[in-house]
Amino acid sequence: MISAKQLKLTLVRSLNGRLKAHQQCARGLGIRKIHNPVTVIDTPENRGMINKISYMLKVEEA
């Protein structure tokens, strides 16, 4: 079985004062706190959310 590629996301800027859509993207990716890494599967849907809020994230391959 082939394992799916994973990405490690870390929020490096606050969600306060951001657009609601950007806050919802962070919530959809499972991000809750700043500097708390989250691992997600690399899918087109997740990539779209990551691209939308890329200015707030640090993205690494897991």
mmCIF file of C-alpha atoms in Angstrom:
data_model
loop_
_atom_site.group_PDB
_atom_site.id
_atom_site.type_symbol
_atom_site.label_atom_id
_atom_site.label_comp_id
_atom_site.label_asym_id
_atom_site.label_seq_id
_atom_site.Cartn_x
_atom_site.Cartn_y
_atom_site.Cartn_z
ATOM 1 C CA MET A 1 0.000 0.000 0.000
ATOM 2 C CA ILE A 2 1.303 3.452 -0.912
ATOM 3 C CA SER A 3 1.247 5.926 1.951
ATOM 4 C CA ALA A 4 -0.007 9.414 1.156
ATOM 5 C CA LYS A 5 2.445 12.298 1.253
ATOM 6 C CA GLN A 6 2.051 14.387 4.388
ATOM 7 C CA LEU A 7 2.754 18.018 5.186
ATOM 8 C CA LYS A 8 3.619 19.545 8.557
ATOM 9 C CA LEU A 9 1.987 22.952 9.055
ATOM 10 C CA THR A 10 2.853 25.460 11.744
ATOM 11 C CA LEU A 11 0.953 28.694 12.295
ATOM 12 C CA VAL A 12 3.518 31.489 12.723
ATOM 13 C CA ARG A 13 1.205 34.520 12.645
ATOM 14 C CA SER A 14 -1.959 35.159 14.641
ATOM 15 C CA LEU A 15 -5.456 34.555 13.295
ATOM 16 C CA ASN A 16 -6.755 37.661 15.082
ATOM 17 C CA GLY A 17 -8.065 40.314 12.724
ATOM 18 C CA ARG A 18 -7.844 38.079 9.643
ATOM 19 C CA LEU A 19 -10.608 37.544 7.116
ATOM 20 C CA LYS A 20 -13.250 35.031 8.216
ATOM 21 C CA ALA A 21 -12.449 32.894 5.167
ATOM 22 C CA HIS A 22 -8.786 32.720 6.203
ATOM 23 C CA GLN A 23 -9.707 31.802 9.770
ATOM 24 C CA GLN A 24 -11.974 29.057 8.446
ATOM 25 C CA CYS A 25 -9.169 27.693 6.238
ATOM 26 C CA ALA A 26 -6.940 27.405 9.302
ATOM 27 C CA ARG A 27 -9.740 25.643 11.197
ATOM 28 C CA GLY A 28 -10.344 23.318 8.252
ATOM 29 C CA LEU A 29 -6.685 22.314 8.278
ATOM 30 C CA GLY A 30 -6.941 21.501 11.991
ATOM 31 C CA ILE A 31 -4.806 24.410 13.166
ATOM 32 C CA ARG A 32 -5.783 25.566 16.643
ATOM 33 C CA LYS A 33 -2.827 27.349 18.234
ATOM 34 C CA ILE A 34 0.145 29.362 17.069
ATOM 35 C CA HIS A 35 3.463 27.398 16.955
ATOM 36 C CA ASN A 36 1.601 24.088 17.360
ATOM 37 C CA PRO A 37 2.486 21.818 14.392
ATOM 38 C CA VAL A 38 -0.262 19.871 12.610
ATOM 39 C CA THR A 39 0.179 17.075 10.058
ATOM 40 C CA VAL A 40 -2.179 16.905 7.066
ATOM 41 C CA ILE A 41 -2.368 14.743 3.950
ATOM 42 C CA ASP A 42 -1.204 16.439 0.750
ATOM 43 C CA THR A 43 -4.431 16.682 -1.276
ATOM 44 C CA PRO A 44 -5.543 19.353 -3.774
ATOM 45 C CA GLU A 45 -8.177 20.537 -1.282
ATOM 46 C CA ASN A 46 -5.644 20.978 1.507
ATOM 47 C CA ARG A 47 -3.167 22.600 -0.904
ATOM 48 C CA GLY A 48 -5.797 25.181 -1.832
ATOM 49 C CA MET A 49 -6.359 26.113 1.806
ATOM 50 C CA ILE A 50 -2.595 26.215 2.430
ATOM 51 C CA ASN A 51 -2.068 28.515 -0.568
ATOM 52 C CA LYS A 52 -4.815 30.849 0.656
ATOM 53 C CA ILE A 53 -3.206 31.370 4.070
ATOM 54 C CA SER A 54 0.431 30.746 3.109
ATOM 55 C CA TYR A 55 1.479 34.120 4.582
ATOM 56 C CA MET A 56 0.619 32.790 8.056
ATOM 57 C CA LEU A 57 2.082 29.277 7.761
ATOM 58 C CA LYS A 58 5.377 27.469 7.772
ATOM 59 C CA VAL A 59 5.048 24.353 5.570
ATOM 60 C CA GLU A 60 7.406 21.349 5.723
ATOM 61 C CA GLU A 61 7.265 17.856 4.286
ATOM 62 C CA ALA A 62 6.643 15.293 7.010
#
